Amino acid sequence: MARSAIALCIALTAILMFSSFFARSEFSAAMTLRGVAPQRLRPSALRSATFRRAMATNARVTDKRVSIHPYFQVKDGKMENFKAGFLDFYNAVDRESNCMHYSFSYNEAENRVFNREAYDSAEGLIKHIENTGDAGASVEMLHDGDAIVLEIMCPEEDVKKLEPIAKEMNAKIWVMDPDGFTNQNMEKGTDKCVSIHPYFTIKPESWEAFKGCFGKYYERVKNEPGCHHYCFAVDEENKMVFNREQYVDADALMHHIENTAPVNEITGPMIESVKLEIHGPESELAKLKSWADENGASLWTLDDNARIYRTE
């Protein structure tokens, strides 16, 4: 009996040692596949709620959220007055249940203001437009109404629902690619995220080939831990592509740029022209200024009251 008990203990010890070794090896392999060196991960990073959500495979879902992109051309000398009206919009949107995130960013050099906002559905966007009518009236005299640019990014199934209001507002509808995704890893509270807004005009003869490369980008981006969401949207009529993408901070954006460089080498010859904007907190934009200057990207400062309402 004693010999049997000893043998059993030895066997159990061996099993536990093997299981522990296998678990460590499996974790190390998983981190390597995600482009993260396991030995460089700090315990605090592993405990981070954002990091855990970003790495969880079940957090990534198809991005079907609807966004509207308003660009306001502010009248000379009226920027501070216009910014003072931001609070009216925030107070109105605070009462909405369909808004995912809502913020303003501005470019002083161009005297322009942008609204970074997204909604859970076409219906949510329509409710928002109705809800913010009074707030809009408070800044109406501060911008050039004829110079407002409005874009709506939505899944193909929402186009018909949004066409009437888009026509009424003179907004251009861009159709989102069905393979775009969100990692559902934004954290509620103050929005301090960084987004890059690339507007690509594609050579007509390369249109289908460029769209055929979307999957190559998705494959590289899907495991970037600092990416919040990533989705292409297309304007078939004008052969333009927009990339709706957002990152936790400047470092995550720079990692993304480096990570997707091999695909950019393929698509570069297909592009006729590109316009780049980077939107984020002033402290994060400072880290990106050199890259922005080298690549002709304009910088847009995120308002301090920017909000994230929902993460799912």
PDB file of C-alpha atoms in Angstrom:
ATOM      1  CA  MET A   1       0.000   0.000   0.000  1.00  0.00           C
ATOM      2  CA  ALA A   2       2.853   2.370   0.945  1.00  0.00           C
ATOM      3  CA  ARG A   3       4.648   1.736  -2.367  1.00  0.00           C
ATOM      4  CA  SER A   4       1.376   2.312  -4.278  1.00  0.00           C
ATOM      5  CA  ALA A   5       0.785   5.616  -2.484  1.00  0.00           C
ATOM      6  CA  ILE A   6       4.329   6.808  -3.240  1.00  0.00           C
ATOM      7  CA  ALA A   7       3.953   5.843  -6.889  1.00  0.00           C
ATOM      8  CA  LEU A   8       0.655   7.719  -7.081  1.00  0.00           C
ATOM      9  CA  CYS A   9       2.208  10.860  -5.578  1.00  0.00           C
ATOM     10  CA  ILE A  10       5.084  10.744  -8.060  1.00  0.00           C
ATOM     11  CA  ALA A  11       2.667  10.378 -10.957  1.00  0.00           C
ATOM     12  CA  LEU A  12       0.510  13.289  -9.796  1.00  0.00           C
ATOM     13  CA  THR A  13       3.580  15.502  -9.334  1.00  0.00           C
ATOM     14  CA  ALA A  14       4.734  14.716 -12.873  1.00  0.00           C
ATOM     15  CA  ILE A  15       1.303  15.541 -14.282  1.00  0.00           C
ATOM     16  CA  LEU A  16       1.189  18.877 -12.454  1.00  0.00           C
ATOM     17  CA  MET A  17       4.703  19.822 -13.620  1.00  0.00           C
ATOM     18  CA  PHE A  18       3.856  18.928 -17.215  1.00  0.00           C
ATOM     19  CA  SER A  19       0.566  20.882 -17.064  1.00  0.00           C
ATOM     20  CA  SER A  20       2.339  23.955 -15.697  1.00  0.00           C
ATOM     21  CA  PHE A  21       5.023  23.770 -18.402  1.00  0.00           C
ATOM     22  CA  PHE A  22       2.406  23.304 -21.132  1.00  0.00           C
ATOM     23  CA  ALA A  23       0.346  26.258 -19.895  1.00  0.00           C
ATOM     24  CA  ARG A  24       3.408  28.534 -19.908  1.00  0.00           C
ATOM     25  CA  SER A  25       4.386  27.363 -23.397  1.00  0.00           C
ATOM     26  CA  GLU A  26       0.863  27.847 -24.727  1.00  0.00           C
ATOM     27  CA  PHE A  27       0.707  31.383 -23.265  1.00  0.00           C
ATOM     28  CA  SER A  28       4.100  32.230 -24.746  1.00  0.00           C
ATOM     29  CA  ALA A  29       3.056  30.962 -28.178  1.00  0.00           C
ATOM     30  CA  ALA A  30      -0.189  32.925 -28.031  1.00  0.00           C
ATOM     31  CA  MET A  31       1.650  36.148 -27.211  1.00  0.00           C
ATOM     32  CA  THR A  32       4.125  35.538 -30.026  1.00  0.00           C
ATOM     33  CA  LEU A  33       1.281  35.102 -32.524  1.00  0.00           C
ATOM     34  CA  ARG A  34      -0.102  38.449 -31.387  1.00  0.00           C
ATOM     35  CA  GLY A  35       3.251  40.163 -31.954  1.00  0.00           C
ATOM     36  CA  VAL A  36       3.838  40.703 -28.214  1.00  0.00           C
ATOM     37  CA  ALA A  37       7.032  39.465 -26.565  1.00  0.00           C
ATOM     38  CA  PRO A  38       5.849  37.523 -23.461  1.00  0.00           C
ATOM     39  CA  GLN A  39       8.936  38.369 -21.414  1.00  0.00           C
ATOM     40  CA  ARG A  40       8.184  42.079 -21.803  1.00  0.00           C
ATOM     41  CA  LEU A  41       4.664  41.911 -20.370  1.00  0.00           C
ATOM     42  CA  ARG A  42       4.477  43.438 -16.923  1.00  0.00           C
ATOM     43  CA  PRO A  43       2.093  42.004 -14.289  1.00  0.00           C
ATOM     44  CA  SER A  44       0.283  45.356 -14.263  1.00  0.00           C
ATOM     45  CA  ALA A  45      -0.349  45.011 -18.010  1.00  0.00           C
ATOM     46  CA  LEU A  46      -1.842  41.561 -17.524  1.00  0.00           C
ATOM     47  CA  ARG A  47      -4.149  42.909 -14.836  1.00  0.00           C
ATOM     48  CA  SER A  48      -5.290  45.818 -17.012  1.00  0.00           C
ATOM     49  CA  ALA A  49      -8.985  45.571 -17.868  1.00  0.00           C
ATOM     50  CA  THR A  50      -8.326  47.193 -21.234  1.00  0.00           C
ATOM     51  CA  PHE A  51      -5.570  44.722 -22.054  1.00  0.00           C
ATOM     52  CA  ARG A  52      -7.689  41.717 -21.039  1.00  0.00           C
ATOM     53  CA  ARG A  53     -10.603  42.861 -23.188  1.00  0.00           C
ATOM     54  CA  ALA A  54      -8.333  43.620 -26.124  1.00  0.00           C
ATOM     55  CA  MET A  55      -6.786  40.171 -26.052  1.00  0.00           C
ATOM     56  CA  ALA A  56     -10.059  38.287 -25.494  1.00  0.00           C
ATOM     57  CA  THR A  57     -11.074  36.662 -28.777  1.00  0.00           C
ATOM     58  CA  ASN A  58     -14.769  36.878 -27.949  1.00  0.00           C
ATOM     59  CA  ALA A  59     -14.582  40.678 -27.554  1.00  0.00           C
ATOM     60  CA  ARG A  60     -14.120  41.254 -31.283  1.00  0.00           C
ATOM     61  CA  VAL A  61     -17.378  41.600 -33.218  1.00  0.00           C
ATOM     62  CA  THR A  62     -18.452  42.943 -36.596  1.00  0.00           C
ATOM     63  CA  ASP A  63     -18.681  46.726 -36.437  1.00  0.00           C
ATOM     64  CA  LYS A  64     -22.232  47.709 -37.341  1.00  0.00           C
ATOM     65  CA  ARG A  65     -22.263  51.033 -35.548  1.00  0.00           C
ATOM     66  CA  VAL A  66     -23.294  54.130 -37.457  1.00  0.00           C
ATOM     67  CA  SER A  67     -21.253  57.325 -37.362  1.00  0.00           C
ATOM     68  CA  ILE A  68     -21.770  60.809 -38.711  1.00  0.00           C
ATOM     69  CA  HIS A  69     -18.751  63.000 -39.463  1.00  0.00           C
ATOM     70  CA  PRO A  70     -19.552  66.728 -39.450  1.00  0.00           C
ATOM     71  CA  TYR A  71     -16.837  69.224 -40.361  1.00  0.00           C
ATOM     72  CA  PHE A  72     -17.688  72.835 -39.464  1.00  0.00           C
ATOM     73  CA  GLN A  73     -15.892  75.778 -41.049  1.00  0.00           C
ATOM     74  CA  VAL A  74     -15.841  78.332 -38.227  1.00  0.00           C
ATOM     75  CA  LYS A  75     -15.992  82.028 -39.042  1.00  0.00           C
ATOM     76  CA  ASP A  76     -12.837  84.078 -38.470  1.00  0.00           C
ATOM     77  CA  GLY A  77     -12.452  85.139 -34.841  1.00  0.00           C
ATOM     78  CA  LYS A  78     -15.313  82.905 -33.670  1.00  0.00           C
ATOM     79  CA  MET A  79     -13.481  79.736 -32.644  1.00  0.00           C
ATOM     80  CA  GLU A  80     -13.603  80.371 -28.900  1.00  0.00           C
ATOM     81  CA  ASN A  81     -17.300  81.251 -29.111  1.00  0.00           C
ATOM     82  CA  PHE A  82     -17.946  78.059 -31.042  1.00  0.00           C
ATOM     83  CA  LYS A  83     -16.036  75.956 -28.513  1.00  0.00           C
ATOM     84  CA  ALA A  84     -18.087  77.539 -25.728  1.00  0.00           C
ATOM     85  CA  GLY A  85     -21.149  75.953 -27.343  1.00  0.00           C
ATOM     86  CA  PHE A  86     -19.751  72.413 -27.057  1.00  0.00           C
ATOM     87  CA  LEU A  87     -21.316  72.034 -23.606  1.00  0.00           C
ATOM     88  CA  ASP A  88     -24.832  72.478 -25.016  1.00  0.00           C
ATOM     89  CA  PHE A  89     -24.239  69.477 -27.269  1.00  0.00           C
ATOM     90  CA  TYR A  90     -22.722  67.365 -24.489  1.00  0.00           C
ATOM     91  CA  ASN A  91     -25.655  68.101 -22.189  1.00  0.00           C
ATOM     92  CA  ALA A  92     -28.097  67.060 -24.912  1.00  0.00           C
ATOM     93  CA  VAL A  93     -26.221  63.868 -25.815  1.00  0.00           C
ATOM     94  CA  ASP A  94     -25.877  62.869 -22.144  1.00  0.00           C
ATOM     95  CA  ARG A  95     -29.599  62.070 -22.269  1.00  0.00           C
ATOM     96  CA  GLU A  96     -29.292  59.727 -25.269  1.00  0.00           C
ATOM     97  CA  SER A  97     -29.150  55.948 -24.793  1.00  0.00           C
ATOM     98  CA  ASN A  98     -27.976  55.085 -28.325  1.00  0.00           C
ATOM     99  CA  CYS A  99     -24.748  57.086 -28.380  1.00  0.00           C
ATOM    100  CA  MET A 100     -21.510  55.109 -28.090  1.00  0.00           C
ATOM    101  CA  HIS A 101     -19.088  58.034 -27.869  1.00  0.00           C
ATOM    102  CA  TYR A 102     -19.225  61.764 -28.557  1.00  0.00           C
ATOM    103  CA  SER A 103     -16.543  64.421 -28.771  1.00  0.00           C
ATOM    104  CA  PHE A 104     -15.367  67.527 -30.551  1.00  0.00           C
ATOM    105  CA  SER A 105     -11.910  68.146 -31.971  1.00  0.00           C
ATOM    106  CA  TYR A 106     -10.624  71.288 -33.628  1.00  0.00           C
ATOM    107  CA  ASN A 107      -7.862  72.486 -35.921  1.00  0.00           C
ATOM    108  CA  GLU A 108      -6.980  76.087 -35.143  1.00  0.00           C
ATOM    109  CA  ALA A 109      -4.865  76.541 -38.284  1.00  0.00           C
ATOM    110  CA  GLU A 110      -7.752  75.608 -40.572  1.00  0.00           C
ATOM    111  CA  ASN A 111     -10.404  77.182 -38.319  1.00  0.00           C
ATOM    112  CA  ARG A 112     -12.398  73.935 -38.432  1.00  0.00           C
ATOM    113  CA  VAL A 113     -14.247  71.769 -35.905  1.00  0.00           C
ATOM    114  CA  PHE A 114     -14.993  68.062 -36.180  1.00  0.00           C
ATOM    115  CA  ASN A 115     -17.515  65.921 -34.296  1.00  0.00           C
ATOM    116  CA  ARG A 116     -16.249  62.386 -33.486  1.00  0.00           C
ATOM    117  CA  GLU A 117     -19.386  60.402 -32.689  1.00  0.00           C
ATOM    118  CA  ALA A 118     -20.962  56.979 -33.201  1.00  0.00           C
ATOM    119  CA  TYR A 119     -24.342  55.341 -32.535  1.00  0.00           C
ATOM    120  CA  ASP A 120     -25.557  51.792 -32.069  1.00  0.00           C
ATOM    121  CA  SER A 121     -27.903  51.915 -35.061  1.00  0.00           C
ATOM    122  CA  ALA A 122     -29.390  54.033 -37.836  1.00  0.00           C
ATOM    123  CA  GLU A 123     -32.350  54.738 -35.557  1.00  0.00           C
ATOM    124  CA  GLY A 124     -29.943  55.936 -32.862  1.00  0.00           C
ATOM    125  CA  LEU A 125     -28.354  58.440 -35.231  1.00  0.00           C
ATOM    126  CA  ILE A 126     -31.739  59.768 -36.351  1.00  0.00           C
ATOM    127  CA  LYS A 127     -32.796  60.262 -32.708  1.00  0.00           C
ATOM    128  CA  HIS A 128     -29.541  62.108 -32.046  1.00  0.00           C
ATOM    129  CA  ILE A 129     -30.078  64.502 -34.951  1.00  0.00           C
ATOM    130  CA  GLU A 130     -33.572  65.286 -33.661  1.00  0.00           C
ATOM    131  CA  ASN A 131     -32.312  65.650 -30.079  1.00  0.00           C
ATOM    132  CA  THR A 132     -29.513  68.144 -30.802  1.00  0.00           C
ATOM    133  CA  GLY A 133     -31.491  70.615 -32.896  1.00  0.00           C
ATOM    134  CA  ASP A 134     -31.569  73.283 -30.166  1.00  0.00           C
ATOM    135  CA  ALA A 135     -27.859  72.876 -29.399  1.00  0.00           C
ATOM    136  CA  GLY A 136     -27.093  73.309 -33.101  1.00  0.00           C
ATOM    137  CA  ALA A 137     -29.014  76.560 -33.151  1.00  0.00           C
ATOM    138  CA  SER A 138     -26.690  77.959 -30.459  1.00  0.00           C
ATOM    139  CA  VAL A 139     -23.686  77.880 -32.808  1.00  0.00           C
ATOM    140  CA  GLU A 140     -25.473  78.375 -36.126  1.00  0.00           C
ATOM    141  CA  MET A 141     -24.268  81.948 -36.572  1.00  0.00           C
ATOM    142  CA  LEU A 142     -20.666  81.014 -35.771  1.00  0.00           C
ATOM    143  CA  HIS A 143     -19.905  78.832 -38.774  1.00  0.00           C
ATOM    144  CA  ASP A 144     -20.298  78.978 -42.532  1.00  0.00           C
ATOM    145  CA  GLY A 145     -23.356  76.811 -43.137  1.00  0.00           C
ATOM    146  CA  ASP A 146     -22.558  76.416 -46.819  1.00  0.00           C
ATOM    147  CA  ALA A 147     -19.133  74.975 -45.971  1.00  0.00           C
ATOM    148  CA  ILE A 148     -20.326  72.186 -43.646  1.00  0.00           C
ATOM    149  CA  VAL A 149     -19.190  68.746 -44.804  1.00  0.00           C
ATOM    150  CA  LEU A 150     -21.351  65.841 -43.593  1.00  0.00           C
ATOM    151  CA  GLU A 151     -20.501  62.172 -44.009  1.00  0.00           C
ATOM    152  CA  ILE A 152     -22.425  59.162 -42.725  1.00  0.00           C
ATOM    153  CA  MET A 153     -20.678  55.798 -42.334  1.00  0.00           C
ATOM    154  CA  CYS A 154     -23.063  52.862 -42.069  1.00  0.00           C
ATOM    155  CA  PRO A 155     -23.523  49.171 -42.940  1.00  0.00           C
ATOM    156  CA  GLU A 156     -25.145  48.504 -46.305  1.00  0.00           C
ATOM    157  CA  GLU A 157     -28.381  47.342 -44.664  1.00  0.00           C
ATOM    158  CA  ASP A 158     -28.830  50.810 -43.095  1.00  0.00           C
ATOM    159  CA  VAL A 159     -28.401  52.831 -46.285  1.00  0.00           C
ATOM    160  CA  LYS A 160     -32.118  52.899 -47.169  1.00  0.00           C
ATOM    161  CA  LYS A 161     -33.055  53.940 -43.618  1.00  0.00           C
ATOM    162  CA  LEU A 162     -30.647  56.873 -43.724  1.00  0.00           C
ATOM    163  CA  GLU A 163     -31.068  58.065 -47.301  1.00  0.00           C
ATOM    164  CA  PRO A 164     -33.991  60.454 -46.539  1.00  0.00           C
ATOM    165  CA  ILE A 165     -32.221  62.282 -43.715  1.00  0.00           C
ATOM    166  CA  ALA A 166     -28.918  62.241 -45.622  1.00  0.00           C
ATOM    167  CA  LYS A 167     -30.638  63.920 -48.564  1.00  0.00           C
ATOM    168  CA  GLU A 168     -32.262  66.469 -46.264  1.00  0.00           C
ATOM    169  CA  MET A 169     -28.898  67.311 -44.650  1.00  0.00           C
ATOM    170  CA  ASN A 170     -26.861  67.045 -47.872  1.00  0.00           C
ATOM    171  CA  ALA A 171     -24.754  64.298 -46.287  1.00  0.00           C
ATOM    172  CA  LYS A 172     -22.707  61.762 -48.232  1.00  0.00           C
ATOM    173  CA  ILE A 173     -23.271  58.105 -47.291  1.00  0.00           C
ATOM    174  CA  TRP A 174     -20.223  55.831 -47.177  1.00  0.00           C
ATOM    175  CA  VAL A 175     -20.896  52.073 -47.051  1.00  0.00           C
ATOM    176  CA  MET A 176     -18.947  50.145 -44.426  1.00  0.00           C
ATOM    177  CA  ASP A 177     -17.139  46.946 -45.339  1.00  0.00           C
ATOM    178  CA  PRO A 178     -18.860  43.926 -43.693  1.00  0.00           C
ATOM    179  CA  ASP A 179     -15.545  42.572 -42.352  1.00  0.00           C
ATOM    180  CA  GLY A 180     -14.752  45.639 -40.254  1.00  0.00           C
ATOM    181  CA  PHE A 181     -14.638  45.018 -36.514  1.00  0.00           C
ATOM    182  CA  THR A 182     -14.730  46.562 -33.074  1.00  0.00           C
ATOM    183  CA  ASN A 183     -12.846  45.094 -30.116  1.00  0.00           C
ATOM    184  CA  GLN A 184     -15.366  46.577 -27.654  1.00  0.00           C
ATOM    185  CA  ASN A 185     -12.470  47.719 -25.463  1.00  0.00           C
ATOM    186  CA  MET A 186     -13.112  51.432 -25.041  1.00  0.00           C
ATOM    187  CA  GLU A 187     -13.534  52.435 -21.401  1.00  0.00           C
ATOM    188  CA  LYS A 188     -16.482  54.536 -20.252  1.00  0.00           C
ATOM    189  CA  GLY A 189     -15.688  58.036 -19.097  1.00  0.00           C
ATOM    190  CA  THR A 190     -13.510  60.769 -20.597  1.00  0.00           C
ATOM    191  CA  ASP A 191     -12.462  59.998 -24.162  1.00  0.00           C
ATOM    192  CA  LYS A 192      -8.671  60.232 -24.492  1.00  0.00           C
ATOM    193  CA  CYS A 193      -8.351  58.030 -27.568  1.00  0.00           C
ATOM    194  CA  VAL A 194      -6.438  58.779 -30.757  1.00  0.00           C
ATOM    195  CA  SER A 195      -7.976  58.298 -34.196  1.00  0.00           C
ATOM    196  CA  ILE A 196      -6.420  58.634 -37.620  1.00  0.00           C
ATOM    197  CA  HIS A 197      -8.675  59.594 -40.523  1.00  0.00           C
ATOM    198  CA  PRO A 198      -7.262  58.518 -43.891  1.00  0.00           C
ATOM    199  CA  TYR A 199      -9.220  59.509 -46.998  1.00  0.00           C
ATOM    200  CA  PHE A 200      -7.842  57.586 -49.982  1.00  0.00           C
ATOM    201  CA  THR A 201      -8.657  58.436 -53.587  1.00  0.00           C
ATOM    202  CA  ILE A 202      -7.977  55.262 -55.561  1.00  0.00           C
ATOM    203  CA  LYS A 203      -6.885  55.032 -59.189  1.00  0.00           C
ATOM    204  CA  PRO A 204      -9.957  53.852 -61.154  1.00  0.00           C
ATOM    205  CA  GLU A 205      -8.085  50.922 -62.669  1.00  0.00           C
ATOM    206  CA  SER A 206      -7.004  49.775 -59.177  1.00  0.00           C
ATOM    207  CA  TRP A 207     -10.384  50.082 -57.437  1.00  0.00           C
ATOM    208  CA  GLU A 208     -11.208  46.382 -57.157  1.00  0.00           C
ATOM    209  CA  ALA A 209      -7.604  45.455 -56.384  1.00  0.00           C
ATOM    210  CA  PHE A 210      -7.473  47.959 -53.521  1.00  0.00           C
ATOM    211  CA  LYS A 211     -10.706  46.653 -52.012  1.00  0.00           C
ATOM    212  CA  GLY A 212      -9.294  43.159 -52.398  1.00  0.00           C
ATOM    213  CA  CYS A 213      -6.531  44.139 -49.954  1.00  0.00           C
ATOM    214  CA  PHE A 214      -8.912  44.982 -47.091  1.00  0.00           C
ATOM    215  CA  GLY A 215      -8.531  41.463 -45.755  1.00  0.00           C
ATOM    216  CA  LYS A 216      -4.744  41.810 -45.593  1.00  0.00           C
ATOM    217  CA  TYR A 217      -5.142  44.858 -43.345  1.00  0.00           C
ATOM    218  CA  TYR A 218      -7.751  43.174 -41.127  1.00  0.00           C
ATOM    219  CA  GLU A 219      -5.496  40.151 -40.673  1.00  0.00           C
ATOM    220  CA  ARG A 220      -2.631  42.313 -39.406  1.00  0.00           C
ATOM    221  CA  VAL A 221      -4.709  44.703 -37.300  1.00  0.00           C
ATOM    222  CA  LYS A 222      -7.048  42.240 -35.567  1.00  0.00           C
ATOM    223  CA  ASN A 223      -4.513  41.329 -32.867  1.00  0.00           C
ATOM    224  CA  GLU A 224      -3.181  44.816 -32.138  1.00  0.00           C
ATOM    225  CA  PRO A 225      -3.946  45.196 -28.407  1.00  0.00           C
ATOM    226  CA  GLY A 226      -4.203  48.995 -28.627  1.00  0.00           C
ATOM    227  CA  CYS A 227      -6.795  49.068 -31.430  1.00  0.00           C
ATOM    228  CA  HIS A 228     -10.392  49.930 -30.535  1.00  0.00           C
ATOM    229  CA  HIS A 229     -12.004  49.492 -33.928  1.00  0.00           C
ATOM    230  CA  TYR A 230     -11.013  49.180 -37.565  1.00  0.00           C
ATOM    231  CA  CYS A 231     -13.283  49.276 -40.605  1.00  0.00           C
ATOM    232  CA  PHE A 232     -13.103  50.454 -44.198  1.00  0.00           C
ATOM    233  CA  ALA A 233     -15.942  52.458 -45.748  1.00  0.00           C
ATOM    234  CA  VAL A 234     -16.284  53.133 -49.456  1.00  0.00           C
ATOM    235  CA  ASP A 235     -17.640  55.837 -51.716  1.00  0.00           C
ATOM    236  CA  GLU A 236     -18.054  53.859 -54.935  1.00  0.00           C
ATOM    237  CA  GLU A 237     -19.087  56.874 -56.997  1.00  0.00           C
ATOM    238  CA  ASN A 238     -15.911  58.843 -56.325  1.00  0.00           C
ATOM    239  CA  LYS A 239     -13.613  55.816 -55.897  1.00  0.00           C
ATOM    240  CA  MET A 240     -12.718  56.864 -52.358  1.00  0.00           C
ATOM    241  CA  VAL A 241     -12.018  54.805 -49.257  1.00  0.00           C
ATOM    242  CA  PHE A 242     -12.153  55.945 -45.643  1.00  0.00           C
ATOM    243  CA  ASN A 243     -10.736  53.989 -42.737  1.00  0.00           C
ATOM    244  CA  ARG A 244     -12.720  54.325 -39.499  1.00  0.00           C
ATOM    245  CA  GLU A 245     -10.106  53.394 -36.915  1.00  0.00           C
ATOM    246  CA  GLN A 246      -9.218  54.347 -33.370  1.00  0.00           C
ATOM    247  CA  TYR A 247      -6.463  53.551 -30.863  1.00  0.00           C
ATOM    248  CA  VAL A 248      -5.932  53.772 -27.129  1.00  0.00           C
ATOM    249  CA  ASP A 249      -3.077  56.306 -27.440  1.00  0.00           C
ATOM    250  CA  ALA A 250      -0.297  57.662 -29.669  1.00  0.00           C
ATOM    251  CA  ASP A 251       1.968  54.663 -29.030  1.00  0.00           C
ATOM    252  CA  ALA A 252      -0.758  52.267 -30.180  1.00  0.00           C
ATOM    253  CA  LEU A 253      -1.270  54.285 -33.354  1.00  0.00           C
ATOM    254  CA  MET A 254       2.456  54.238 -34.127  1.00  0.00           C
ATOM    255  CA  HIS A 255       2.534  50.475 -33.529  1.00  0.00           C
ATOM    256  CA  HIS A 256      -0.351  50.143 -35.983  1.00  0.00           C
ATOM    257  CA  ILE A 257       1.444  52.213 -38.630  1.00  0.00           C
ATOM    258  CA  GLU A 258       4.548  50.031 -38.329  1.00  0.00           C
ATOM    259  CA  ASN A 259       2.475  46.833 -38.266  1.00  0.00           C
ATOM    260  CA  THR A 260       0.597  47.609 -41.484  1.00  0.00           C
ATOM    261  CA  ALA A 261       3.626  48.885 -43.424  1.00  0.00           C
ATOM    262  CA  PRO A 262       3.981  45.639 -45.449  1.00  0.00           C
ATOM    263  CA  VAL A 263       0.418  45.972 -46.773  1.00  0.00           C
ATOM    264  CA  ASN A 264       0.950  49.670 -47.509  1.00  0.00           C
ATOM    265  CA  GLU A 265       3.811  48.649 -49.788  1.00  0.00           C
ATOM    266  CA  ILE A 266       1.290  46.646 -51.838  1.00  0.00           C
ATOM    267  CA  THR A 267      -1.495  49.257 -51.926  1.00  0.00           C
ATOM    268  CA  GLY A 268       0.688  52.362 -52.299  1.00  0.00           C
ATOM    269  CA  PRO A 269       0.867  52.249 -56.113  1.00  0.00           C
ATOM    270  CA  MET A 270      -2.931  51.939 -56.267  1.00  0.00           C
ATOM    271  CA  ILE A 271      -3.530  55.258 -54.492  1.00  0.00           C
ATOM    272  CA  GLU A 272      -3.964  58.478 -56.449  1.00  0.00           C
ATOM    273  CA  SER A 273      -3.980  60.751 -53.392  1.00  0.00           C
ATOM    274  CA  VAL A 274      -4.494  60.619 -49.638  1.00  0.00           C
ATOM    275  CA  LYS A 275      -5.617  63.110 -47.002  1.00  0.00           C
ATOM    276  CA  LEU A 276      -4.631  62.345 -43.411  1.00  0.00           C
ATOM    277  CA  GLU A 277      -5.965  63.719 -40.128  1.00  0.00           C
ATOM    278  CA  ILE A 278      -5.083  62.687 -36.568  1.00  0.00           C
ATOM    279  CA  HIS A 279      -7.517  63.485 -33.740  1.00  0.00           C
ATOM    280  CA  GLY A 280      -6.615  63.135 -30.070  1.00  0.00           C
ATOM    281  CA  PRO A 281      -5.700  64.817 -26.774  1.00  0.00           C
ATOM    282  CA  GLU A 282      -3.074  67.555 -27.030  1.00  0.00           C
ATOM    283  CA  SER A 283      -0.565  65.494 -25.003  1.00  0.00           C
ATOM    284  CA  GLU A 284      -0.853  62.558 -27.427  1.00  0.00           C
ATOM    285  CA  LEU A 285      -0.684  64.750 -30.524  1.00  0.00           C
ATOM    286  CA  ALA A 286       2.644  66.130 -29.286  1.00  0.00           C
ATOM    287  CA  LYS A 287       4.095  62.608 -29.559  1.00  0.00           C
ATOM    288  CA  LEU A 288       2.834  62.335 -33.135  1.00  0.00           C
ATOM    289  CA  LYS A 289       3.821  65.767 -34.443  1.00  0.00           C
ATOM    290  CA  SER A 290       7.077  64.692 -36.117  1.00  0.00           C
ATOM    291  CA  TRP A 291       5.390  61.822 -37.950  1.00  0.00           C
ATOM    292  CA  ALA A 292       2.452  64.060 -38.902  1.00  0.00           C
ATOM    293  CA  ASP A 293       4.770  66.746 -40.302  1.00  0.00           C
ATOM    294  CA  GLU A 294       6.711  64.168 -42.331  1.00  0.00           C
ATOM    295  CA  ASN A 295       3.550  62.620 -43.761  1.00  0.00           C
ATOM    296  CA  GLY A 296       1.384  65.692 -44.310  1.00  0.00           C
ATOM    297  CA  ALA A 297      -1.194  64.836 -41.632  1.00  0.00           C
ATOM    298  CA  SER A 298      -3.174  67.611 -39.961  1.00  0.00           C
ATOM    299  CA  LEU A 299      -3.579  67.497 -36.164  1.00  0.00           C
ATOM    300  CA  TRP A 300      -6.942  68.017 -34.448  1.00  0.00           C
ATOM    301  CA  THR A 301      -7.058  68.642 -30.693  1.00  0.00           C
ATOM    302  CA  LEU A 302      -9.671  66.666 -28.775  1.00  0.00           C
ATOM    303  CA  ASP A 303     -11.884  68.654 -26.420  1.00  0.00           C
ATOM    304  CA  ASP A 304     -11.319  67.917 -22.710  1.00  0.00           C
ATOM    305  CA  ASN A 305     -15.003  67.043 -22.190  1.00  0.00           C
ATOM    306  CA  ALA A 306     -15.047  64.234 -24.779  1.00  0.00           C
ATOM    307  CA  ARG A 307     -17.228  61.313 -23.654  1.00  0.00           C
ATOM    308  CA  ILE A 308     -17.364  57.542 -24.015  1.00  0.00           C
ATOM    309  CA  TYR A 309     -20.820  56.296 -23.044  1.00  0.00           C
ATOM    310  CA  ARG A 310     -20.818  52.632 -24.053  1.00  0.00           C
ATOM    311  CA  THR A 311     -18.268  49.942 -24.826  1.00  0.00           C
ATOM    312  CA  GLU A 312     -20.274  47.125 -26.401  1.00  0.00           C
TER     313      GLU A 312
END
